[in-house]
Coordinates of C-alpha atoms and ligand atoms in Angstrom, one line a residue:
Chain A
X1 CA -20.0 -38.6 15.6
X2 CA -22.6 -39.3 13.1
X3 CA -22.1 -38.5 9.1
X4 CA -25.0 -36.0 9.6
X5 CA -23.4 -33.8 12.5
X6 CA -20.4 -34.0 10.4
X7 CA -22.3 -32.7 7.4
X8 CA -24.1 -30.2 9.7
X9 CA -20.7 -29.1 11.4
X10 CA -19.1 -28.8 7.9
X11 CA -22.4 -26.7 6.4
X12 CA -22.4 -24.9 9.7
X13 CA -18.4 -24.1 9.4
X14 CA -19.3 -22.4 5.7
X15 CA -22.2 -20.3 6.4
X16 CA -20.1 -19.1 9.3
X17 CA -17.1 -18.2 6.8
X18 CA -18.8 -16.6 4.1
X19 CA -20.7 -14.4 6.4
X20 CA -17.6 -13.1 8.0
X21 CA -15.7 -13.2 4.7
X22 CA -18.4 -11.3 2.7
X23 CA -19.2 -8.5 6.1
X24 CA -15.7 -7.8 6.4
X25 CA -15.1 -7.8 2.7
X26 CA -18.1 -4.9 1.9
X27 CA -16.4 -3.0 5.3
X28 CA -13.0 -2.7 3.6
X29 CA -14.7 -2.1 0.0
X30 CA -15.9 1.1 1.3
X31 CA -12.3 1.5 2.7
X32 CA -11.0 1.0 -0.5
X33 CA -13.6 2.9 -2.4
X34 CA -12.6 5.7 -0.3
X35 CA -8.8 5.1 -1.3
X36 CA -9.2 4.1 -5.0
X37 CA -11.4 8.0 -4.8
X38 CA -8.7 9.8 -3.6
X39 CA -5.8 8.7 -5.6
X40 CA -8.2 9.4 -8.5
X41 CA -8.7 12.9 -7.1
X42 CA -4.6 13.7 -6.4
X43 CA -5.8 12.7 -2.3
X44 CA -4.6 10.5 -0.1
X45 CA -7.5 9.1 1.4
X46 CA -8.1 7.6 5.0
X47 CA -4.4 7.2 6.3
X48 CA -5.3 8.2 10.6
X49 CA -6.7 5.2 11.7
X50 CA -4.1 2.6 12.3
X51 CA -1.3 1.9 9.8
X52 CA -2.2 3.2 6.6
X53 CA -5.4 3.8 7.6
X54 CA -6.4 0.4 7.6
X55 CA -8.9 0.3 11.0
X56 CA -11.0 2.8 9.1
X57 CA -13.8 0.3 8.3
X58 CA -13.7 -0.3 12.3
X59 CA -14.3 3.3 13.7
X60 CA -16.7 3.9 11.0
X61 CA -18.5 1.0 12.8
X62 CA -17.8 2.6 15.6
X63 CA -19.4 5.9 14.4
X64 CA -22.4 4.7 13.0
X65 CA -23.6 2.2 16.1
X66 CA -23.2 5.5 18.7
X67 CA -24.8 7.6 16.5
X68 CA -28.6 8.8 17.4
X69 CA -30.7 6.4 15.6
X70 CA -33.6 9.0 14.5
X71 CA -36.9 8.1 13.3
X72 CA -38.9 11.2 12.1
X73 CA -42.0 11.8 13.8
X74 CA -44.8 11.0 10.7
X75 CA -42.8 8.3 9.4
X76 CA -44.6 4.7 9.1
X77 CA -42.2 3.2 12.3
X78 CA -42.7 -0.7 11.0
X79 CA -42.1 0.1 7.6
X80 CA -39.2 2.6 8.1
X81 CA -37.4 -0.2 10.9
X82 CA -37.9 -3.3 8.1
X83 CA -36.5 -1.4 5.0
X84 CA -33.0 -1.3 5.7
X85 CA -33.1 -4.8 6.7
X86 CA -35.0 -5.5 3.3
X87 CA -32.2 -3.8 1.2
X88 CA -29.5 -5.8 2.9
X89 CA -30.8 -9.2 3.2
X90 CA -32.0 -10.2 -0.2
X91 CA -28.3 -9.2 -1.3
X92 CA -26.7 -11.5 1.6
X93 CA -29.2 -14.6 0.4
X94 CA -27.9 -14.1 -3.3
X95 CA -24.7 -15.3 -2.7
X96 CA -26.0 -18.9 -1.4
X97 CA -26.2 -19.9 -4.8
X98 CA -22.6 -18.4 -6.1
X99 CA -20.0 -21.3 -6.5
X100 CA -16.6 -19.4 -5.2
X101 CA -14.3 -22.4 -5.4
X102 CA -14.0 -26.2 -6.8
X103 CA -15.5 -28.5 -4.4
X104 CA -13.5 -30.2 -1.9
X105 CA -12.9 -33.4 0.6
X106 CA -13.1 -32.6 3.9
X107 CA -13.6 -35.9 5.9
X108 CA -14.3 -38.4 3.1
X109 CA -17.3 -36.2 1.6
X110 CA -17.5 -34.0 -1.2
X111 CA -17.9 -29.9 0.3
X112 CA -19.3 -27.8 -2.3
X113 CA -18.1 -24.5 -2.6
X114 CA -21.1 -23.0 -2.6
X115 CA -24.1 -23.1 0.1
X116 CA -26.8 -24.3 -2.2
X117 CA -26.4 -25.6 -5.5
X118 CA -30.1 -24.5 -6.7
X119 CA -31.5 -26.1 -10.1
X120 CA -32.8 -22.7 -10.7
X121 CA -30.5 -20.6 -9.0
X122 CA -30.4 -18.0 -11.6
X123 CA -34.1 -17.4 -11.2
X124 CA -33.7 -17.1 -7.8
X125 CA -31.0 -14.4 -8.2
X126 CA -33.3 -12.6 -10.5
X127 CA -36.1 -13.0 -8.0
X128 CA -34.0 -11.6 -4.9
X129 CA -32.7 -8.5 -7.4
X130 CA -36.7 -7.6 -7.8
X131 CA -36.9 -8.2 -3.8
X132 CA -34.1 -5.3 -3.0
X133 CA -35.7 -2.9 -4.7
X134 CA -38.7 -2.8 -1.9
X135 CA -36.0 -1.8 0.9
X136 CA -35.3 1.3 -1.2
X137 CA -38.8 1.8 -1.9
X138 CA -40.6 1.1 1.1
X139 CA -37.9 2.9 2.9
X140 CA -38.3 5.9 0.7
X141 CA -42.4 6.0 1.0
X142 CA -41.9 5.2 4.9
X143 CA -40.0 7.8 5.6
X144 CA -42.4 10.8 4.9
X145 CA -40.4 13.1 3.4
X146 CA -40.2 14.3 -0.2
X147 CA -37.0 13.4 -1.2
X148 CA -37.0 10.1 0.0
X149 CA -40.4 9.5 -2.1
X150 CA -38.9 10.5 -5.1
X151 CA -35.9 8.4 -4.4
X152 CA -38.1 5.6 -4.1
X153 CA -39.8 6.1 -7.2
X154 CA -37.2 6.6 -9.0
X155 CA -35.6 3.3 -7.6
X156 CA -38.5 1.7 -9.4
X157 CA -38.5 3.3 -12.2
X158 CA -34.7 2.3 -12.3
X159 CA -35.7 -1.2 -11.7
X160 CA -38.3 -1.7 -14.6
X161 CA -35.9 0.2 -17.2
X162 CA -32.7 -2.1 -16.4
X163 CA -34.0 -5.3 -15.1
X164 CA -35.5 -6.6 -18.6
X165 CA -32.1 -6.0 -20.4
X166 CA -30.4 -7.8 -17.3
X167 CA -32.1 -11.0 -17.2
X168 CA -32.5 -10.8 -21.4
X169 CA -28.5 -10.4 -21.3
X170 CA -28.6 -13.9 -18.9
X171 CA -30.7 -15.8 -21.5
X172 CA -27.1 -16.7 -23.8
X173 CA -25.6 -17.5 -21.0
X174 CA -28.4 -20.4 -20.2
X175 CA -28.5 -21.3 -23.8
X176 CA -24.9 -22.5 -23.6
X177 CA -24.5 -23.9 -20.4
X178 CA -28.1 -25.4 -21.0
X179 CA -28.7 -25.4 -17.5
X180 CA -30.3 -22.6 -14.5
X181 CA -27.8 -24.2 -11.8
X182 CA -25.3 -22.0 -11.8
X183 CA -22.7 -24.4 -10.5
X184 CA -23.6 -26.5 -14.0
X185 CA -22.8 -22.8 -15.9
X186 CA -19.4 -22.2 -14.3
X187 CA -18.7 -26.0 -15.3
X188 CA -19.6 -25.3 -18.6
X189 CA -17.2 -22.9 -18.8
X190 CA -14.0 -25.0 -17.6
X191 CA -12.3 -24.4 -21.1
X192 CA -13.3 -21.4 -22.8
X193 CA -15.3 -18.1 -20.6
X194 CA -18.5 -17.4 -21.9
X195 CA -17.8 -13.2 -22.0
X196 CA -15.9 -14.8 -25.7
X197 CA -18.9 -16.0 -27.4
X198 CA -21.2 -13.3 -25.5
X199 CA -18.8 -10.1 -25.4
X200 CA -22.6 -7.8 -26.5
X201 CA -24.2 -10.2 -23.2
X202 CA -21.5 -9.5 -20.9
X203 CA -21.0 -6.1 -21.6
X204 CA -25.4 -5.6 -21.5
X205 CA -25.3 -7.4 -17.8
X206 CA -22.6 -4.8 -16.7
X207 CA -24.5 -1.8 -17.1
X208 CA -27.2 -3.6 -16.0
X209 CA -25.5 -4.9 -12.8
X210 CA -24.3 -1.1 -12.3
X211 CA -27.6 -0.1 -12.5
X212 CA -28.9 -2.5 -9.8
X213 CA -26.3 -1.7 -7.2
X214 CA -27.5 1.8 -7.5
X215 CA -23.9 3.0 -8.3
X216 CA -22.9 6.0 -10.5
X217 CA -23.5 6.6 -13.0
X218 CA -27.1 4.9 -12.2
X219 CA -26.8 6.0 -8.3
X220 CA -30.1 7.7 -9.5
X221 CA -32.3 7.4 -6.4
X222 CA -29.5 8.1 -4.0
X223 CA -28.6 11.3 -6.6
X224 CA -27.1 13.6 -3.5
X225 CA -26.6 16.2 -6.1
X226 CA -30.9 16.3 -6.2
X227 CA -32.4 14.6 -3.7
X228 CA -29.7 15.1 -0.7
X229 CA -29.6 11.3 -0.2
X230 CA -32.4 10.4 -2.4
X231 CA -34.1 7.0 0.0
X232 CA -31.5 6.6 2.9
X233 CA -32.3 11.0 3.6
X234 CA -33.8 10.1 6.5
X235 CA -31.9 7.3 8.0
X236 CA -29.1 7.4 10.3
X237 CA -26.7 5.2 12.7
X238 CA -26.9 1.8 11.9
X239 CA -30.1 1.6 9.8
X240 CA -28.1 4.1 7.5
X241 CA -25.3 2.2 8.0
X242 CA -27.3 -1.3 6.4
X243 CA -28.4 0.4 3.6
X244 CA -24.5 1.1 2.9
X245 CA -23.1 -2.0 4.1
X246 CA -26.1 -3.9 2.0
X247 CA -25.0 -1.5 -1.0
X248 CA -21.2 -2.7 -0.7
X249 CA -22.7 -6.7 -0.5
X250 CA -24.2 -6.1 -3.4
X251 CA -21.2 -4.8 -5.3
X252 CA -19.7 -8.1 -3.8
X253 CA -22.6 -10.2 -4.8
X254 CA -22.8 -8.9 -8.6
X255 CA -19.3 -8.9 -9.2
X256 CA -19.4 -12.8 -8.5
X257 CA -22.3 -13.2 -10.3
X258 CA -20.5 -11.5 -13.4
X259 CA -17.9 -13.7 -12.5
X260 CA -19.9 -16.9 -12.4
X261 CA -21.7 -15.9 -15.7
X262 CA -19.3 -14.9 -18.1
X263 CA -15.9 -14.9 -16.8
X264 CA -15.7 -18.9 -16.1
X265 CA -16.5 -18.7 -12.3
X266 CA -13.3 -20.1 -10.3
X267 CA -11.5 -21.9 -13.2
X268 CA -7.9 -20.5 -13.9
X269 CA -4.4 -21.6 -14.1
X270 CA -2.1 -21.8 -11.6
X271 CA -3.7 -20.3 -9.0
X272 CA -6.4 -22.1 -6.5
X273 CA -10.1 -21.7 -7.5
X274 CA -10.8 -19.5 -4.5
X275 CA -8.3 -17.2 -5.0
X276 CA -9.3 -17.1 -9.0
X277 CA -12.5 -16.7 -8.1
X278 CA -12.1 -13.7 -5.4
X279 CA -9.6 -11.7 -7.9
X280 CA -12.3 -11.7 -10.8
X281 CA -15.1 -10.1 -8.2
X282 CA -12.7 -7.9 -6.1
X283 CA -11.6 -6.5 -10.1
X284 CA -15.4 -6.1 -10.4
X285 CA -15.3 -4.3 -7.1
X286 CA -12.5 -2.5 -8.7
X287 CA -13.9 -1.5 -11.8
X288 CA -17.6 -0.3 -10.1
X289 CA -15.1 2.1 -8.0
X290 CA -13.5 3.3 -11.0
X291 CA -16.1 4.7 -12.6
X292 CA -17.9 6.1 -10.2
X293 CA -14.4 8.5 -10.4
X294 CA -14.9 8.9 -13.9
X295 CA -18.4 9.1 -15.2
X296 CA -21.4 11.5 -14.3
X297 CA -25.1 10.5 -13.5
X298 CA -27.4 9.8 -16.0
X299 CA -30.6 11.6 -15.9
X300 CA -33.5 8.9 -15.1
X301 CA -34.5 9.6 -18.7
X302 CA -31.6 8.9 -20.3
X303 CA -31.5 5.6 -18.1
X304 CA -35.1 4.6 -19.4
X305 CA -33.5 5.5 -22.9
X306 CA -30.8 3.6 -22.3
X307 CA -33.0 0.5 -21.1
X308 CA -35.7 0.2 -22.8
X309 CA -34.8 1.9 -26.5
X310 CA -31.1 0.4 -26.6
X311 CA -30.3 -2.4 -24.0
X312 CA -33.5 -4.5 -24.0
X313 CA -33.5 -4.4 -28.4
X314 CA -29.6 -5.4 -28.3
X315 CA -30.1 -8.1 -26.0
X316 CA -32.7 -9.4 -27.6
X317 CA -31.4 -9.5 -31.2
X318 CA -29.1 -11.1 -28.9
X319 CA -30.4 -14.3 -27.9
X320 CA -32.0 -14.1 -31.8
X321 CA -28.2 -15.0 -32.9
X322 CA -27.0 -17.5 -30.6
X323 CA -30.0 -19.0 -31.5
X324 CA -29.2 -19.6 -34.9
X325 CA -25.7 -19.8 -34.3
X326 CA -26.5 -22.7 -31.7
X327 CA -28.9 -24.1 -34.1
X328 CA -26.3 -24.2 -37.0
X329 CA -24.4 -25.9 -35.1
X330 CA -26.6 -28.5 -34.2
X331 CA -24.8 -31.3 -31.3
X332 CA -21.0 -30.2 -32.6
X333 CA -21.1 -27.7 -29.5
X334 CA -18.2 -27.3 -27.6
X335 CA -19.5 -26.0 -24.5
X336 CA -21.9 -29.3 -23.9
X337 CA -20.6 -31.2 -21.3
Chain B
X1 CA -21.1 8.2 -36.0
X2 CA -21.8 9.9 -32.5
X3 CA -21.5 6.4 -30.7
X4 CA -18.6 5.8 -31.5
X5 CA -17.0 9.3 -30.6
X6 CA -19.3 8.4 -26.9
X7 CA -17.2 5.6 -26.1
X8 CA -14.2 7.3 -27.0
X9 CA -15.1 10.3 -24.8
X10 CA -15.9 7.3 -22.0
X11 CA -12.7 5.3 -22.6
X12 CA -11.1 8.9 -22.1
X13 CA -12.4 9.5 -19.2
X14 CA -11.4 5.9 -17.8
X15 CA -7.6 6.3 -18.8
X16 CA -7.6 9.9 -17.4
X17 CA -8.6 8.7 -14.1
X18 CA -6.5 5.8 -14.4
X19 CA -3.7 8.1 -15.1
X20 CA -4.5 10.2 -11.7
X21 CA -4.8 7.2 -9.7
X22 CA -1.3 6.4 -10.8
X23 CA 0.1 10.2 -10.0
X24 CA 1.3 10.9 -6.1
X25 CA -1.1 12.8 -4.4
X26 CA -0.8 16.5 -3.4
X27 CA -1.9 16.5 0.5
X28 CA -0.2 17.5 2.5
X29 CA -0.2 15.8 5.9
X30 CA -0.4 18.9 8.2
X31 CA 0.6 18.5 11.4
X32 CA 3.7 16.5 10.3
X33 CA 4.4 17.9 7.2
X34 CA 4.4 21.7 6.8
X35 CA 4.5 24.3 3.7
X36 CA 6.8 26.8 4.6
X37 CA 4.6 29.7 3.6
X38 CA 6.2 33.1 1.9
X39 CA 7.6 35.9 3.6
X40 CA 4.8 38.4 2.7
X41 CA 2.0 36.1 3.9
X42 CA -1.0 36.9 5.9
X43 CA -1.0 35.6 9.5
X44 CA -0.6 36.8 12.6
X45 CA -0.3 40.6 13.3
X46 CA 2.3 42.4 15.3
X47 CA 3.4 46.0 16.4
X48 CA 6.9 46.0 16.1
X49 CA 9.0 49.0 17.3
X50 CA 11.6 51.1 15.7
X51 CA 15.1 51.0 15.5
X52 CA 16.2 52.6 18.3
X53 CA 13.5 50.6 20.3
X54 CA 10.9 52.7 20.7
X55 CA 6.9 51.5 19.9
X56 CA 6.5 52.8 16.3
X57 CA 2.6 52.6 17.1
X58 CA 1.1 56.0 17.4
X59 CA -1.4 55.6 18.2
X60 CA -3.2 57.5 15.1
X61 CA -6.3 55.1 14.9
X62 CA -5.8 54.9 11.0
X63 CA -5.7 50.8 10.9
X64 CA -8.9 50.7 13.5
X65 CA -10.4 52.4 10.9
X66 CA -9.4 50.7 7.9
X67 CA -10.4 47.5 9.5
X68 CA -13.2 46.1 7.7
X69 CA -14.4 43.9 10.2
X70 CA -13.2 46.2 13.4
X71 CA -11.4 43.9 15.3
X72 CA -9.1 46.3 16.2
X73 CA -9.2 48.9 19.3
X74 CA -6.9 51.1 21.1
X75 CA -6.3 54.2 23.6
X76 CA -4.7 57.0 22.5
X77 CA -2.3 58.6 25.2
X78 CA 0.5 61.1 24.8
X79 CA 4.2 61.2 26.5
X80 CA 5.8 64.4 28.2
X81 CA 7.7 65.1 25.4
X82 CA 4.9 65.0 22.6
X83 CA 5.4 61.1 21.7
X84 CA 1.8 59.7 21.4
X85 CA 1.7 55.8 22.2
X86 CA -1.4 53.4 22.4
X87 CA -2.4 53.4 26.3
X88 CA -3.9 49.8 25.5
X89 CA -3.9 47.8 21.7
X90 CA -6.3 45.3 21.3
X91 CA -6.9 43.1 18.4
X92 CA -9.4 40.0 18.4
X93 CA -8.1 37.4 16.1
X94 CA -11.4 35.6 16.5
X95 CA -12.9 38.4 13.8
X96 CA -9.5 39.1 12.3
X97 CA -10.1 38.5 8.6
X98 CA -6.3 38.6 7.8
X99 CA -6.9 40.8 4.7
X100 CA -3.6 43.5 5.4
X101 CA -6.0 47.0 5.4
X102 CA -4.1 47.9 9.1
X103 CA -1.0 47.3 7.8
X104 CA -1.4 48.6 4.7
X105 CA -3.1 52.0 6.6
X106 CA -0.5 52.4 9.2
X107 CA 2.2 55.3 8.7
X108 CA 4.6 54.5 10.6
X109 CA 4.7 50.4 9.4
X110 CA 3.8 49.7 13.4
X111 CA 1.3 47.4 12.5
X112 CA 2.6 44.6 10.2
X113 CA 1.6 40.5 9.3
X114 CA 3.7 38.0 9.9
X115 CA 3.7 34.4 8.6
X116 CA 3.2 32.3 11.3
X117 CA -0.8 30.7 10.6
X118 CA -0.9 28.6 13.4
X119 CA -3.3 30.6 16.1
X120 CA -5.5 28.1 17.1
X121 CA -6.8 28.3 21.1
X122 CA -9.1 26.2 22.6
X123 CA -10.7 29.3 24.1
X124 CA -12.0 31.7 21.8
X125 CA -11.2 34.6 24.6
X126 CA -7.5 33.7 24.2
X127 CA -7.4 34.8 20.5
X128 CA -7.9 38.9 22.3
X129 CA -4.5 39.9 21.8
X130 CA -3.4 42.6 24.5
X131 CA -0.4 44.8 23.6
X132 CA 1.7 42.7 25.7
X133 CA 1.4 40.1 23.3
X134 CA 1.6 41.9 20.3
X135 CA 4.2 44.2 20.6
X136 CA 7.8 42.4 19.0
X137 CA 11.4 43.6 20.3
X138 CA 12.3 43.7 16.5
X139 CA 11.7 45.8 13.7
X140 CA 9.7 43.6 11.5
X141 CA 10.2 43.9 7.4
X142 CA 11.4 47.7 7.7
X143 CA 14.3 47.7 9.8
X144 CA 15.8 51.3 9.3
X145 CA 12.7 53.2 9.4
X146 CA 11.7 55.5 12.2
X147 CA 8.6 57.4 12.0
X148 CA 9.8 60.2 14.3
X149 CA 13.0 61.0 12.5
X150 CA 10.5 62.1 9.4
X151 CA 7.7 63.5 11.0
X152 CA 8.8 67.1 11.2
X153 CA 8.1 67.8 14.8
X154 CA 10.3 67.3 18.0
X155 CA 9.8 64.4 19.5
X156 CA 13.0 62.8 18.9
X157 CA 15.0 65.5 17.8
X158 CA 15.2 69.6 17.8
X159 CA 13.1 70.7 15.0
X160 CA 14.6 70.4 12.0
X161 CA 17.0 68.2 12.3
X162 CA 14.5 65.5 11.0
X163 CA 16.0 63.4 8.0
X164 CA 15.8 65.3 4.7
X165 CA 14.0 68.3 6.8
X166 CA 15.5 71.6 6.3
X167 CA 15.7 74.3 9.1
X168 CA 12.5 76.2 9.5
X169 CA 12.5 79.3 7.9
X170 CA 11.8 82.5 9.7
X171 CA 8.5 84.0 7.9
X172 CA 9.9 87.7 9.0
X173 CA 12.4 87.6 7.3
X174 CA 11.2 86.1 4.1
X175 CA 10.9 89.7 2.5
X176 CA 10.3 89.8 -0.8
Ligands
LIG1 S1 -5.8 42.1 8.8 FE1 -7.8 43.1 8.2 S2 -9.3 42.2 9.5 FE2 -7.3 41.8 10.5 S3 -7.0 43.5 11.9 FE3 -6.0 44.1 9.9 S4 -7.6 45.2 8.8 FE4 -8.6 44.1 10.5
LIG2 S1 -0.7 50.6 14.4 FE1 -0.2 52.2 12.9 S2 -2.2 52.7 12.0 FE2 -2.6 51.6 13.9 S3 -2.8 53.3 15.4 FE3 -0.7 52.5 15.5 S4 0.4 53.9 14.1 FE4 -1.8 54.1 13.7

């Protein structure tokens, strides 16, 4: 065997895991969303299905593949086919450039833990967060129906009011690590977690992340209280089922993005990096589930409030500090590597 | 400051639902587990009889009529010996609300609920119950009580001989 099949095998084997890994993962997040729901609500939850309920994810597969797959009649058919596949694929792509362990030798060569170690892979995660939004908007608009419209707008109007704050809350976070790469950010973090110099950063990129998995108390164009299902109304079976599924990913995605930025990536004692790494997203995971028990929906006003008037002016005076205080400190930094 | 009272009334919220995901959950797990409901609960109805066996249902119409949703119908038919009786007794459980009017309308407590909730058929025609199937050997919840000992007229006994019913009185001689 040659070193490249090797490499190729080896590349092959990863993508192979983290796709299984990460589709699995999102099915049993809803299974757990629906658990963590009950027990906040006095309920049980899903207990039929096998013991404890734990093939749930597997007949709600079931369910949605043998369900009709309807397509209304004055919908655009191209458009309203592609957007589901839009909304899940961008968040699948994003996690190519999340590190989820401390390389490794496997065969004499150095593996990664991550599928590509982009120089600017924080732009490209803030490129494919702007991409996601056109499943939820293109699927709204090719529907034909009112409420889906308005839950497409509003899924842009969403994305303009948090999306400023969220990269502006990601700017620090650069600033230390000097770097885009964000294998070079978690390394810069091998010591000391960035959410202790940026606590105002970290928490700013949590209501922003919140806000771009469409989650209450920002699930604003799903709102079922307004607009039925807001852009998914029209969708069922399987393309339904993608929107969720792609909804869960991102949960996933974010909550290892959070973890990459701020909360040192996979470093941590005792344990081995990938399990480090998975407890800080899955308590992500957890936390997203937790308060959609708790909190209400936001108005989309009050969410452009919240963006534009508070977020985007905090994050910004911000970076203004660490500036200085970077400045101040001149080369005595103790993140540099 | 109202922001800080804001995240107050968040945190709140968080530890309260933290608090309920840490409490054990009310459900009830039906088919295994069940409540055992209270005696004077709503559920199936029955005609029981009185305590010398005989149907107390006669037949009178009075909980047909109070039905709300008239779900109940009947025949009225009469004995030799002046005991009326329903010919037929039909109620359809299918419109049944369960809200008590029969038996709270019957005189003779023929008509009564029982606790027993679980009246699920597979055919909606099954939930017509005939006489046959509502009619109880037993008493029900009033087990010393015969209609025909107080009623004042001879079915079960000579004329006044009723309970607490004094001999009829001869209007001749009532002279002043
Ligand atoms: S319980 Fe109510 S609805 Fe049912 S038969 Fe009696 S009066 Fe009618
Ligand atoms: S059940 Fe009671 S109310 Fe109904 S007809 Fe019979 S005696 Fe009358």
């Amino acid at each position: 065997m040659t070193a490249s099949t090797v490499d190729i095998a080896l590349f092959a084997a990863k993508l192979g895991m983290i796709f299984f890994v990460i589709l699995t993962l999102a099915a049993y997040l809803v299974f757990a969303e629906r658990k963590v729901l009950a027990w906040i609500q006095d309920r049980k939850g899903p207990n039929r299905v096998g013991p404890l309920g734990l093939l749930q994810p597997l007949a709600d597969l079931i369910k949605l593949l043998t369900k009709e797959d309807f397509c209304p009649i004055a919908a655009d058919k191209w458009l309203f086919y592609l957007a589901p596949a839009m909304a899940a694929i961008p968040a699948i792509l994003t996690f190519a450039v999340i590190p989820f362990g401390a390389p490794v030798t496997i065969a004499g060569r150095r593996v990664p833990m991550l599928v590509a170690d982009l120089n600017v892979g924080l732009l490209f995660f803030l490129a494919l967060s702007s991409i996601a939004v056109y499943g939820v908007a293109i699927g709204g608009w090719a529907s034909n129906s009112k409420y889906s419209l308005l839950g497409g707008i509003r899924g842009l109007a969403q994305l303009i009011s948090y999306e400023l704050s969220m990269g502006l809350s990601l700017v620090p976070v650069v600033m230390l690590a000097r770097s885009f790469s964000l294998a070079d950010i978690v390394a810069a973090q091998a010591t000391i977690p960035f959410v202790v110099y940026q606590p105002l950063a970290f928490l700013i990129f949590l209501i922003s992340i919140t806000a771009e998995c469409k989650r209450i108390p920002f699930d604003i164009p799903e709102a079922e209280g307004e607009l039925v299902a807001g852009f998914h109304t029209e969708y069922s079976g399987m393309r339904f089922g993608l929107f969720f599924v792609g909804e869960y990913i991102n949960i996933i995605v974010l909550g290892g993005l959070a973890t990459t930025f701020f909360l040192g990536g996979w470093h941590g004692p005792f344990l081995a990096p990938v399990i480090w790494f998975s407890l800080k997203t899955l308590a992500f995971a957890f936390f997203f589930i937790w308060m959609r028990g708790t909190l209400p929906r936001l108005r989309y006003d009050q969410l452009m409030h919240l963006g534009w008037k508070v977020l985007t002016p905090l994050a910004l005076a911000n970076i203004l500090v660490t500036g200085w205080w970077l400045a101040l400190r001149g080369d005595m930094m103790p993140l540099s590597r | 400051m109202p922001i800080l009272s804001d995240i107050k009334a968040i945190l709140g919220g968080f530890r309260i639902t933290l608090a309920h995901m840490l409490r054990r959950p009310v459900t009830i797990q039906y088919p295994e587990e069940k409540r055992t409901p209270y005696p004077r609960y709503r559920a199936r109805i029955v005609l029981t009889r009185d305590p010398d066996g005989g149907e107390r249902c006669v037949a009178c119409y009075l909980c047909s009529a109070a039905c709300p949703v008239d779900c109940i119908s009947m025949q009225a038919a009469e004995r030799k010996d002046g005991r009326r009786y329903a010919a037929w007794f039909r109620i359809n459980f299918s419109r049944c609300i369960f809200c008590g009017l029969c038996a709270e309308a019957c005189p003779t407590l023929a008509i009564q609920m029982t606790p027993d909730y679980e009246i699920c058929k597979r055919d909606i025609m099954d939930l017509v119950y005939e006489k046959e199937d509502l009619l109880i050997d037993g008493c029900g919840k009033d087990d010393s009580y015969n209609f025909y000992r107080h009623a004042g007229i001879a079915v079960t006994q000579p004329r006044g001989e009723g309970v607490e019913e004094k001999p009829p009185v001869d209007a001749r001689s009532l002279m002043p």
